[in-house]
mmCIF file of C-alpha atoms and ligand atoms in Angstrom:
data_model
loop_
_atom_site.group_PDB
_atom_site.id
_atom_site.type_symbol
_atom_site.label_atom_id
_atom_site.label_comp_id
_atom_site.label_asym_id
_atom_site.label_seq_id
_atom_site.Cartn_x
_atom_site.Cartn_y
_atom_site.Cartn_z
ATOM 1 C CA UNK R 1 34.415 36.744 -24.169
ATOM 2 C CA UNK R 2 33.288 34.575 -21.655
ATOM 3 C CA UNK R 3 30.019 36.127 -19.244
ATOM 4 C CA UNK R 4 30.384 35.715 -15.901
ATOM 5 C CA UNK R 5 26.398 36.747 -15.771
ATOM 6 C CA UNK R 6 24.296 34.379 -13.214
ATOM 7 C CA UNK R 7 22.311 32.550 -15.964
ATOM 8 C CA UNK R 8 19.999 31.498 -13.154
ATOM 9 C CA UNK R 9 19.634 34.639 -10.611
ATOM 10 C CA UNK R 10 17.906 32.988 -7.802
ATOM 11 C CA UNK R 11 15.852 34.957 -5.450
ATOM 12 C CA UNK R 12 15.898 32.331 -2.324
ATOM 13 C CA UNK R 13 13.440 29.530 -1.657
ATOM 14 C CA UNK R 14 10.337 29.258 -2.333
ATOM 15 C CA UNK R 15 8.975 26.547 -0.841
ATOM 16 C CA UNK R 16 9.518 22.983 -0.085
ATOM 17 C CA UNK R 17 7.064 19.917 -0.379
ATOM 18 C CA UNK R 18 7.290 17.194 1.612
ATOM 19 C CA UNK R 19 4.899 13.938 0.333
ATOM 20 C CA UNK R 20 4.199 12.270 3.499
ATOM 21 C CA UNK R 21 1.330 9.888 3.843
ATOM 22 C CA UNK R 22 -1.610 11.617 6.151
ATOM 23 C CA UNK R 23 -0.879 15.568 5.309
ATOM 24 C CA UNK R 24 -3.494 16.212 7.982
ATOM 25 C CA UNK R 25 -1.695 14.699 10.793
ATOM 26 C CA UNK R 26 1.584 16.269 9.536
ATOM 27 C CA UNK R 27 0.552 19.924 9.077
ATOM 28 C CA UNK R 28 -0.969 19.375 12.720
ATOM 29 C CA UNK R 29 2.624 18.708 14.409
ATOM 30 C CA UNK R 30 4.519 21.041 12.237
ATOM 31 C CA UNK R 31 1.950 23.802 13.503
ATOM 32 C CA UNK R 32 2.200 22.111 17.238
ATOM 33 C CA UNK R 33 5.861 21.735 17.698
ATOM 34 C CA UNK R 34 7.383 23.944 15.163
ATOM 35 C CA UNK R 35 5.054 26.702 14.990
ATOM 36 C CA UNK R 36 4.055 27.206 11.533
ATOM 37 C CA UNK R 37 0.985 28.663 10.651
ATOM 38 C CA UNK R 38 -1.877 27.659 8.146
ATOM 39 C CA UNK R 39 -1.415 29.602 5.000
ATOM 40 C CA UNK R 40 -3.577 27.634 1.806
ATOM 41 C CA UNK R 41 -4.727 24.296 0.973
ATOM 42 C CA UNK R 42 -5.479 22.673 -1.733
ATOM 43 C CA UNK R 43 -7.542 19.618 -2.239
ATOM 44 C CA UNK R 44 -11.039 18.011 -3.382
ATOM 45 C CA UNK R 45 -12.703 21.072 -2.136
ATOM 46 C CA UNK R 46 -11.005 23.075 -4.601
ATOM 47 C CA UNK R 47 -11.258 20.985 -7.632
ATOM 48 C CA UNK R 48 -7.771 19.062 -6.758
ATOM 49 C CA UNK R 49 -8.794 15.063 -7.043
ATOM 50 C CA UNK R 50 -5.850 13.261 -6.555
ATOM 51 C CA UNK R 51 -4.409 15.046 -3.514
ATOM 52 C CA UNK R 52 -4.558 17.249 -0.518
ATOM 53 C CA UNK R 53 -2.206 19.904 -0.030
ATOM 54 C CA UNK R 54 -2.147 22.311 3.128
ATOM 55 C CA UNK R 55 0.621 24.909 3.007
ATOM 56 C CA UNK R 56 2.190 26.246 6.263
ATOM 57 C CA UNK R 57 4.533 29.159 6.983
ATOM 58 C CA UNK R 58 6.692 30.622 9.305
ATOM 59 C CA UNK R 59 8.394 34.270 8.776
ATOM 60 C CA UNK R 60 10.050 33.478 5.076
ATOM 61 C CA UNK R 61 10.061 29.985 5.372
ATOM 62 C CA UNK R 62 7.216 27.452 3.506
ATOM 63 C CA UNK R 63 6.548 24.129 3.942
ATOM 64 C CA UNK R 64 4.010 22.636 1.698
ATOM 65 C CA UNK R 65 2.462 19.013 2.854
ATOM 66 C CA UNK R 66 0.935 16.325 -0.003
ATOM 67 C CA UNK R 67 -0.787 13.417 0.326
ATOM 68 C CA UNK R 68 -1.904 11.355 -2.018
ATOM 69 C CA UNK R 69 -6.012 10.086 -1.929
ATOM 70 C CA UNK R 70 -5.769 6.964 -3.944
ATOM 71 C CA UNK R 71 -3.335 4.251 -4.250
ATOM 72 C CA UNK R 72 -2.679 4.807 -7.775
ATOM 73 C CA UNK R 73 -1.000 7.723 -7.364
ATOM 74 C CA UNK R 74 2.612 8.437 -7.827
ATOM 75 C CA UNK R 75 2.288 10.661 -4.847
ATOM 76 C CA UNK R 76 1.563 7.061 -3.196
ATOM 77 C CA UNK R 77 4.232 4.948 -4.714
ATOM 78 C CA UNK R 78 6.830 7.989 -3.639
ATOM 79 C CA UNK R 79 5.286 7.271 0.045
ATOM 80 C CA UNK R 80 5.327 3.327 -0.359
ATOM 81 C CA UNK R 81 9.144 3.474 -0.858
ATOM 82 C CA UNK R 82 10.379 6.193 0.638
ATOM 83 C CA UNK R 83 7.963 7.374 3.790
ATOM 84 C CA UNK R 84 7.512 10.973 4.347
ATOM 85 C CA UNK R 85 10.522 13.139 2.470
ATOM 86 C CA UNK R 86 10.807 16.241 0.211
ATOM 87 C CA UNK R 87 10.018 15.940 -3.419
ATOM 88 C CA UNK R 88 10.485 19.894 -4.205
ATOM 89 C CA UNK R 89 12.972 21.965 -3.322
ATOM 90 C CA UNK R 90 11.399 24.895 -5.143
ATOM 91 C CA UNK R 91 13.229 28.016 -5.868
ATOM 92 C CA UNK R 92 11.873 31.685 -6.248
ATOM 93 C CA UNK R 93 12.888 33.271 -9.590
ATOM 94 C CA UNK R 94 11.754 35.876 -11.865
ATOM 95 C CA UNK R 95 11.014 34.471 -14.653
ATOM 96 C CA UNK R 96 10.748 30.600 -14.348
ATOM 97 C CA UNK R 97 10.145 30.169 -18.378
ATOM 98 C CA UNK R 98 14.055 31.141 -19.038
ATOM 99 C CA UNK R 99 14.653 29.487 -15.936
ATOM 100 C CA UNK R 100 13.896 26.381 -17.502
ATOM 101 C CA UNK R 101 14.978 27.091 -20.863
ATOM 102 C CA UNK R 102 18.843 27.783 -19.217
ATOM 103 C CA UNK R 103 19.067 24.460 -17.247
ATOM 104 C CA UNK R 104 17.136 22.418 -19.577
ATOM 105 C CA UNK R 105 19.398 23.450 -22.457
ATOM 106 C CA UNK R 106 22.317 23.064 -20.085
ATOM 107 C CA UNK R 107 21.346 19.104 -19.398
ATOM 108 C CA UNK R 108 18.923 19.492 -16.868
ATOM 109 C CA UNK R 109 15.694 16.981 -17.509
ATOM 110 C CA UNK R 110 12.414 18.584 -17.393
ATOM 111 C CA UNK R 111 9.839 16.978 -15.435
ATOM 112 C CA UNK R 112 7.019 20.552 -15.536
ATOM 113 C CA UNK R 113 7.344 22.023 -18.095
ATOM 114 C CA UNK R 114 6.540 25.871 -18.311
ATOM 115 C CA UNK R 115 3.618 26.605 -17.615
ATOM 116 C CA UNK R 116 1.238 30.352 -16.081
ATOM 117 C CA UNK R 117 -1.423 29.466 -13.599
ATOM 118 C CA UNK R 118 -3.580 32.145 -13.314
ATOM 119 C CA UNK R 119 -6.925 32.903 -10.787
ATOM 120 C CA UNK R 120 -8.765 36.116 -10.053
ATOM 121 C CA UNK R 121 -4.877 37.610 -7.548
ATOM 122 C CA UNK R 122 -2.934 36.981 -10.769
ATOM 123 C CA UNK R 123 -0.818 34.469 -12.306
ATOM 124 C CA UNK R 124 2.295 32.477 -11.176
ATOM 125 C CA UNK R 125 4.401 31.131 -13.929
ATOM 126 C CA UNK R 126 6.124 27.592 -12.793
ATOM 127 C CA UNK R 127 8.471 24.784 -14.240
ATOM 128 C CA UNK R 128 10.677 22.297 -13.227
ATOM 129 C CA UNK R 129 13.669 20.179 -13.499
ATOM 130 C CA UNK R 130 14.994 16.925 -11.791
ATOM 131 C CA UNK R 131 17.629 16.589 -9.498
ATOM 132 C CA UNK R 132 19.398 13.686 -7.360
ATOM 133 C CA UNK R 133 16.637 10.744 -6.668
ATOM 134 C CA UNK R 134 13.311 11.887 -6.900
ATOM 135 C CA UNK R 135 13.975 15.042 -5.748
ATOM 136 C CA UNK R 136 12.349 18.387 -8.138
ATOM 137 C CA UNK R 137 13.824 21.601 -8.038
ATOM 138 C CA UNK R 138 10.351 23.891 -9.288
ATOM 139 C CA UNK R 139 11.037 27.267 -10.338
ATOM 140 C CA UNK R 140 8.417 29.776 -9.299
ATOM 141 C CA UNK R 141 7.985 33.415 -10.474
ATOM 142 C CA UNK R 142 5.303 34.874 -8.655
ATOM 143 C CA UNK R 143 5.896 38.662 -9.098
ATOM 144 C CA UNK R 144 2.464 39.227 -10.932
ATOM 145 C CA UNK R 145 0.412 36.731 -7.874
ATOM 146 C CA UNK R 146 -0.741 38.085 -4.805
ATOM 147 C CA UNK R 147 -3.174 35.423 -3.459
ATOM 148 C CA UNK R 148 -2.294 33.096 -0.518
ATOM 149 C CA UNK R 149 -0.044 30.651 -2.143
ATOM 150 C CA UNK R 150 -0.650 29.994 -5.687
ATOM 151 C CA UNK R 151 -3.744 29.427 -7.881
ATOM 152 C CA UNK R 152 -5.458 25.843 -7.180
ATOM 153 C CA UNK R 153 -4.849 26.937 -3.365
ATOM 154 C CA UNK R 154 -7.839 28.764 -1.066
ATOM 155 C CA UNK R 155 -6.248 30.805 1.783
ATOM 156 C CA UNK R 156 -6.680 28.550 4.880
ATOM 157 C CA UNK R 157 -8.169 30.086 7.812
ATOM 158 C CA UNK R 158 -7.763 27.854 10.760
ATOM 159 C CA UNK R 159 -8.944 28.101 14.363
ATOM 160 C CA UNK R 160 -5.610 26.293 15.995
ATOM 161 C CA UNK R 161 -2.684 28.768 15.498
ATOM 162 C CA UNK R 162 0.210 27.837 18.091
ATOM 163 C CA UNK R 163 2.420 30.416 18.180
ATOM 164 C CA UNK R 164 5.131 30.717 15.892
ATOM 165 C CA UNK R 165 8.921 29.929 17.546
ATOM 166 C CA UNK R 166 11.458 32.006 15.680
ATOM 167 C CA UNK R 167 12.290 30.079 12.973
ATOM 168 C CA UNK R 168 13.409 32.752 9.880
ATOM 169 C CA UNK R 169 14.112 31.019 6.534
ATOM 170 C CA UNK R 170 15.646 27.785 5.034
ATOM 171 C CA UNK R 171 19.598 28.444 5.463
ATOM 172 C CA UNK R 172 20.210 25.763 3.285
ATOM 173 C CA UNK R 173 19.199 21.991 2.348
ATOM 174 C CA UNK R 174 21.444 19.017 2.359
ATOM 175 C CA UNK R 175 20.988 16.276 -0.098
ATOM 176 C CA UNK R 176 22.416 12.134 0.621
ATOM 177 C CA UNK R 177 23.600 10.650 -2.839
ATOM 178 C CA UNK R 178 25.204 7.159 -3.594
ATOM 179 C CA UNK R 179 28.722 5.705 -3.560
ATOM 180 C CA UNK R 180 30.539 8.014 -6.124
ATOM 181 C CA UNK R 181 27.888 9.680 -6.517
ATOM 182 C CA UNK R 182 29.080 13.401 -5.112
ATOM 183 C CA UNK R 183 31.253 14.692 -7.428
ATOM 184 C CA UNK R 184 28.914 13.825 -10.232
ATOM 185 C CA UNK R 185 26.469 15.909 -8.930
ATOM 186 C CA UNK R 186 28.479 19.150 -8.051
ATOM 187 C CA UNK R 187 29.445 19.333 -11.673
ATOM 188 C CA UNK R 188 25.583 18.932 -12.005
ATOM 189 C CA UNK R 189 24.980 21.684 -9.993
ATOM 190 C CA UNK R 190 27.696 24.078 -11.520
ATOM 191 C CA UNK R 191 27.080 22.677 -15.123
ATOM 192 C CA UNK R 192 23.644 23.421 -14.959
ATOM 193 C CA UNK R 193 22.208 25.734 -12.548
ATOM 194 C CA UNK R 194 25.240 27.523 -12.331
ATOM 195 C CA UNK R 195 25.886 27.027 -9.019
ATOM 196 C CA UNK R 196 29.734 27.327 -7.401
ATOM 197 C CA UNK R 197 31.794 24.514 -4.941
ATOM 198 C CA UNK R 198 32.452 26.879 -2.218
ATOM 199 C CA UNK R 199 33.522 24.244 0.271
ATOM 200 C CA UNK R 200 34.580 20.641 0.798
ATOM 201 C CA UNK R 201 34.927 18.080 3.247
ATOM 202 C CA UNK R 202 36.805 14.527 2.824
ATOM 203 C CA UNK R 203 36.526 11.569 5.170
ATOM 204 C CA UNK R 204 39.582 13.181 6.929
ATOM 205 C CA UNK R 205 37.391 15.882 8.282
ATOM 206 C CA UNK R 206 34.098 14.093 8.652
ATOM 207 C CA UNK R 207 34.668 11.231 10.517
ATOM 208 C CA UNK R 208 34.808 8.887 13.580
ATOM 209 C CA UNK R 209 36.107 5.608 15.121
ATOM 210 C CA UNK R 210 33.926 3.462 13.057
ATOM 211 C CA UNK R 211 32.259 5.739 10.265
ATOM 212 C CA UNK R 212 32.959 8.709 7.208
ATOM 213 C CA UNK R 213 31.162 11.080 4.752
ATOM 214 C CA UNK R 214 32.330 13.221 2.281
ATOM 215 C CA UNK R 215 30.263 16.530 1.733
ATOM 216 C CA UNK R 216 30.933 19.754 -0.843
ATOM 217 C CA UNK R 217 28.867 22.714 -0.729
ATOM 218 C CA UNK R 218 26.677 24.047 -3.890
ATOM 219 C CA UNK R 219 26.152 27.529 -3.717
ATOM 220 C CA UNK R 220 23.936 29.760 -6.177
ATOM 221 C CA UNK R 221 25.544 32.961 -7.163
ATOM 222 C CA UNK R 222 24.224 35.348 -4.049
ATOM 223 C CA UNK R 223 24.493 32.840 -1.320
ATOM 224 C CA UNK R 224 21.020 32.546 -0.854
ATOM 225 C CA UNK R 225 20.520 28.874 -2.314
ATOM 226 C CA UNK R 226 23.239 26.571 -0.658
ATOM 227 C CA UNK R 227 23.183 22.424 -1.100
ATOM 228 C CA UNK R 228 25.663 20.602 0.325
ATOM 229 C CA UNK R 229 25.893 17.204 -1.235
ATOM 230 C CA UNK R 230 27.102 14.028 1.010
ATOM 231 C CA UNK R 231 27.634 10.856 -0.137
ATOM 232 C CA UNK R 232 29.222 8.089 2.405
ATOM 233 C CA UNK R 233 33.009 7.437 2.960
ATOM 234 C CA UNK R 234 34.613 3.382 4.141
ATOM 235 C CA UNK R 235 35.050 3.341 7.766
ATOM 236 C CA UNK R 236 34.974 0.445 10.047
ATOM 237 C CA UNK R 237 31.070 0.377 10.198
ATOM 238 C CA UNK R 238 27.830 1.691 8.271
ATOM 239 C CA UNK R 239 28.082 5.501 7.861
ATOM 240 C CA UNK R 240 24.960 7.673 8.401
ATOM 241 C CA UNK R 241 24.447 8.374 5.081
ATOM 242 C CA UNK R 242 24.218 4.738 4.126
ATOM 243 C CA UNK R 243 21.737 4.324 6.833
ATOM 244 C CA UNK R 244 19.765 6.960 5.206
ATOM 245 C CA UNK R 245 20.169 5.476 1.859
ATOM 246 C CA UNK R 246 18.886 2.137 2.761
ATOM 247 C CA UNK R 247 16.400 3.116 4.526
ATOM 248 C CA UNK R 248 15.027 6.216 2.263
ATOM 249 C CA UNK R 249 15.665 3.651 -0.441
ATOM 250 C CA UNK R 250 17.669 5.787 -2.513
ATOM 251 C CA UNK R 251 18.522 9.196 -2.704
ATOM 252 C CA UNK R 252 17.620 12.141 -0.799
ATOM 253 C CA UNK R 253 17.023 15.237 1.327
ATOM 254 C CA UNK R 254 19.005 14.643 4.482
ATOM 255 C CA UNK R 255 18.052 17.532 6.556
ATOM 256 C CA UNK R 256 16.648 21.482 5.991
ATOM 257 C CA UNK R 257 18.532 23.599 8.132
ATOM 258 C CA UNK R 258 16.529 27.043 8.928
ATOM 259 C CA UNK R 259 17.639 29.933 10.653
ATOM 260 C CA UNK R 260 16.824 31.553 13.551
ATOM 261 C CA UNK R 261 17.992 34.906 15.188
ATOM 262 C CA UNK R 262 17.567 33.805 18.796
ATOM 263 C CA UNK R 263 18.753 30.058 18.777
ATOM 264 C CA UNK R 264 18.175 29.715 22.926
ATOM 265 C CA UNK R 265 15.236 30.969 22.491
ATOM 266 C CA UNK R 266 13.614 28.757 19.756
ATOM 267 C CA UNK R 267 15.454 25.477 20.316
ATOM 268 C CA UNK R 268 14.070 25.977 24.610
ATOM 269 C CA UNK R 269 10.451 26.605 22.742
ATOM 270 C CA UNK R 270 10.836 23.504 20.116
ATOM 271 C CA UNK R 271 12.086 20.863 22.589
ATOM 272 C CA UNK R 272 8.827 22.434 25.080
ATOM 273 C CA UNK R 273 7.269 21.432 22.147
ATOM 274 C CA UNK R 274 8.098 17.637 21.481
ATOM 275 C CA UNK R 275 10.858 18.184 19.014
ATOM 276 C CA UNK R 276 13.619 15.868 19.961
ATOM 277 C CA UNK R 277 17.334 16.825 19.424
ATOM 278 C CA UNK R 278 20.751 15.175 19.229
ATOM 279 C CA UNK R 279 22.710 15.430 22.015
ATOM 280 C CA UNK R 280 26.162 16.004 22.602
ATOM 281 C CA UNK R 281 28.018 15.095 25.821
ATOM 282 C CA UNK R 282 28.786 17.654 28.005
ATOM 283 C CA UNK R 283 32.428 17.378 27.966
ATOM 284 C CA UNK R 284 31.994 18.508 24.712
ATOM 285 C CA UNK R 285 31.502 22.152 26.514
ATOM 286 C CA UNK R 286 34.907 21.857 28.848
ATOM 287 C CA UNK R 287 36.940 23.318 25.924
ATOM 288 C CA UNK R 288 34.397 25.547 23.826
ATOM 289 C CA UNK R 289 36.050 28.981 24.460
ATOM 290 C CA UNK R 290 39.460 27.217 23.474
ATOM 291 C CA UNK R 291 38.250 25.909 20.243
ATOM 292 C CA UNK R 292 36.063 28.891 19.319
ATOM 293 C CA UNK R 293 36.901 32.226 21.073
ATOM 294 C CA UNK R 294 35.226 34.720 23.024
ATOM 295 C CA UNK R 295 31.331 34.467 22.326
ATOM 296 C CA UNK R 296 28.070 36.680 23.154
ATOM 297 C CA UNK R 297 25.631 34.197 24.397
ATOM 298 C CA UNK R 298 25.859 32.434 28.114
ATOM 299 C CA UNK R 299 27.147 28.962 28.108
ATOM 300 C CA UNK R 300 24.924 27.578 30.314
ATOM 301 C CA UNK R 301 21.928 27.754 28.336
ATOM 302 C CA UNK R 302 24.046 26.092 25.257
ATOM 303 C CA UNK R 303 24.994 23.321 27.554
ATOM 304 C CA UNK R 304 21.398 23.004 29.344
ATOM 305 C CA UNK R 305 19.968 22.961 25.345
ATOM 306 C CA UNK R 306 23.018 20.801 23.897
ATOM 307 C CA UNK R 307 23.896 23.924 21.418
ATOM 308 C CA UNK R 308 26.767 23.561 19.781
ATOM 309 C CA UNK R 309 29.098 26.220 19.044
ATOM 310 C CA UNK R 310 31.648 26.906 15.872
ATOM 311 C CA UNK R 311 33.914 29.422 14.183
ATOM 312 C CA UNK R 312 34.982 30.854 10.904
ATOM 313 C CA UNK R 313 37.190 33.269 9.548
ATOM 314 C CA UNK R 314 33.983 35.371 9.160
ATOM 315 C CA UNK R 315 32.822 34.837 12.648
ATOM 316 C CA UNK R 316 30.636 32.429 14.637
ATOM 317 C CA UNK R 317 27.629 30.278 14.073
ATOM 318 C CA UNK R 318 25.612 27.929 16.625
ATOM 319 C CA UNK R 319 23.452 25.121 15.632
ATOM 320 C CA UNK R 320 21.408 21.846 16.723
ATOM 321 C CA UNK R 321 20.201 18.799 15.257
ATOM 322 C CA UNK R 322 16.862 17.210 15.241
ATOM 323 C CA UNK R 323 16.344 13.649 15.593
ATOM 324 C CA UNK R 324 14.684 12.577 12.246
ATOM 325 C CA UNK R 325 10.791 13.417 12.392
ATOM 326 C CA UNK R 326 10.032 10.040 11.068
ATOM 327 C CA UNK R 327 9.592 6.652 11.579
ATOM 328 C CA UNK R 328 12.312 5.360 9.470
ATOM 329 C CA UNK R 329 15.361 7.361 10.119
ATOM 330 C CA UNK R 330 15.710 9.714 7.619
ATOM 331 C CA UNK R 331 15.113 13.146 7.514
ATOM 332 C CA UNK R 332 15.570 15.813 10.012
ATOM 333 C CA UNK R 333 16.245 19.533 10.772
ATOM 334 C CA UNK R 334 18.444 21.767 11.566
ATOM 335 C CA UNK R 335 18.592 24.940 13.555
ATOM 336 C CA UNK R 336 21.142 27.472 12.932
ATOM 337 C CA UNK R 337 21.965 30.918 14.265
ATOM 338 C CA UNK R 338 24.936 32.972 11.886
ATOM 339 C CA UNK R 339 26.922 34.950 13.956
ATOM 340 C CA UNK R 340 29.236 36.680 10.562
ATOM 341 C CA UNK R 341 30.333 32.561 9.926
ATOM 342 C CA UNK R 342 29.027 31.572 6.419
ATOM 343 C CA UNK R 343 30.072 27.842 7.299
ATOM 344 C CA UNK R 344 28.844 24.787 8.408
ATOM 345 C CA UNK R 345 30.202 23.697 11.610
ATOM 346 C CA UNK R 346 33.331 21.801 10.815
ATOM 347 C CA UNK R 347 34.480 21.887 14.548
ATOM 348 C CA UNK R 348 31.116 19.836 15.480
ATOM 349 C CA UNK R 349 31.216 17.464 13.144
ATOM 350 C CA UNK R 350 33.006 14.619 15.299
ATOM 351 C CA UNK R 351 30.971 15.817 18.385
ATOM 352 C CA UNK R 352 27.980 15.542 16.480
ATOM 353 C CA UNK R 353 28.847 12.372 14.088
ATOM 354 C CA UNK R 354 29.399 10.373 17.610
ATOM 355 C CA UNK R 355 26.321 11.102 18.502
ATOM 356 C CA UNK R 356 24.631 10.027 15.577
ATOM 357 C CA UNK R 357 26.229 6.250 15.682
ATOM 358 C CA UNK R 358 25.124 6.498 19.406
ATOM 359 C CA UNK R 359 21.228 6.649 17.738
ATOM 360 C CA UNK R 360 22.601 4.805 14.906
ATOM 361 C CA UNK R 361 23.913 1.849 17.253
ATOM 362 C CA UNK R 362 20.830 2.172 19.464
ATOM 363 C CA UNK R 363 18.663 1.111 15.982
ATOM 364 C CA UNK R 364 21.139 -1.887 15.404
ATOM 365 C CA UNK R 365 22.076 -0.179 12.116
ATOM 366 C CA UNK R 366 26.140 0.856 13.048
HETATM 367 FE FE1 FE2 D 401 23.490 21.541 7.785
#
């Protein structure tokens, strides 16, 4: 008989590492305009040589910054060709030994293999597998730790603690592959870490006048680890996913969305803040009750912010983009409030895809 047991029961995310090159300066503006908080670091001082690593948090959410400190690092090749962007998309598991020996024995390639870091709070057990570009998934178990972060790390106290602005956890985390490269992957995804299709888009849905992408959904067996994978569609022009694939030089994380339970609220205090969003135009609001119902939140503040606004079967959900946080155009983030909808804002997509060539255009790269 076939099990339909979750070979890899995921418990959410753990964390996710970013290798950008001056961790300082980064953990400074993702405390000053998104309002995460110091949490552990780990570098020289600590008996780390190669790197610094400060850890930041907000509510359930982690964001771990690396930088490499010499040039023969592959922490600094990653940065020479890439820039800033994520290198672990770590998950939180209970036992990350069988973790790895269910995906590696499933086809996944190890890059850490299983190992127990232990200090005087306990131990946390880790491994790791690869997944599209240079991107890690790390399994953590970390039932039997309760220091700051993990061992290697010393808590970090710091005297500069902006306030925090409402962001919950990481809803889920989009990755850009090649041409063709999309459906290879999802079978990836379901081959090996189990995880299910649970929806699709073709160019028909996800595109413009000039440009298309193709995205399908990866979802872990409780919903609480979702990937959608893109990979670019023809169209008349360059789509956005090529732009990010030329300029990330290969492939990717396109953009973290986390959640939020007050979206007004926390996109008014980010933008305050120096985070810079996509915008929409505002004709985009003259038919929002036709297209999506009867909603609880005030219009005017969505249209002031640039909100946008879609429906399910399940119910509603509003989100906003971020303009990508770094100098090559790359990554960004995404707020999202759930409102019963367990989608991803279909409706918005032309809204929001027009608006992207509009940056897109303005770089010279449509
Ligand atoms: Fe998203």
């Amino acid at each position: 008989m076939p099990t339909t047991a979750d070979f890899l029961p995921l418990n959410g995310t753990d964390y996710v590492e970013l290798w950008v090159g001056n961790a300082k300066q980064s953990a400074h503006y993702y405390k000053t305009a998104f309002g995460f908080q110091s949490l552990a670091y780990a570098g020289p001082e600590t008996g780390v040589k190669d790197r610094v690593s400060y850890v930041l948090v907000q509510n359930k959410m982690r964001l771990v910054l690396t930088s490499p400190l010499h040039s023969d690092s592959p922490i600094a090749e990653h940065h020479r060709k890439h820039g800033d962007g994520v290198k672990y998309l770590a998950l939180w598991v209970d036992d990350a030994y069988d973790a790895f020996e269910q995906t590696t024995k499933r086809g996944g390639v190890a890059t850490v293999q299983p190992k127990t870091l232990t200090d005087g709070k306990g131990e946390v057990r880790i491994s790791g597998i690869k997944t599209y570009g240079e991107v890690e998934h790390l399994f953590i178990e970390r039932k039997n730790y309760n220091g700051a972060f993990m061992p290697g790390f010393v808590e970090w106290k710091s005297t500069y603690n902006p306030a925090p602005t409402g962001l919950l956890y990481v809803d889920h985390c989009v990755g850009n592959v090649g041409w063709n490269q999309m459906n290879p992957w999802v079978k990836w995804y379901e081959e090996v870490m189990g995880f299910k299709n649970i929806l699709s888009f073709d160019d028909n849905d996800i595109s413009t006048e000039y440009s298309a992408l193709m995205s399908k959904v990866m979802s872990n067996g409780n919903g609480y680890v979702k990937f959608p994978i893109n990979e670019p569609a023809e169209g008349k022009k360059k789509s956005q996913v090529e732009e990010y694939l030329d300029f990330y030089e290969g492939e990717g994380v396109q953009h973290i969305a986390i959640a939020t339970k007050d979206i007004v609220a926390t996109v008014r205090d980010l933008m305050s803040r120096g985070v810079d969003f996509l915008k929409v135009p505002s004709s985009y609001y003259d038919d929002l009750f036709d297209r999506v119902g009867a909603i609880e939140e005030d219009i005017e503040p969505l249209k002031e912010l640039g909100i946008l606004v879609d429906r399910d079967d399940e119910g509603y959900l509003l989100q906003l983009f971020s303009k990508p946080v770094e100098d090559r155009p790359t990554m960004f983030f995404e707020i999202i409030q759930r409102k019963g909808a367990k989608s991803f804002g279909k409706g918005n997509f032309k809204a929001l895809f027009e608006a992207l060539e509009r940056e897109q255009d303005a770089r010279g790269n449509l």
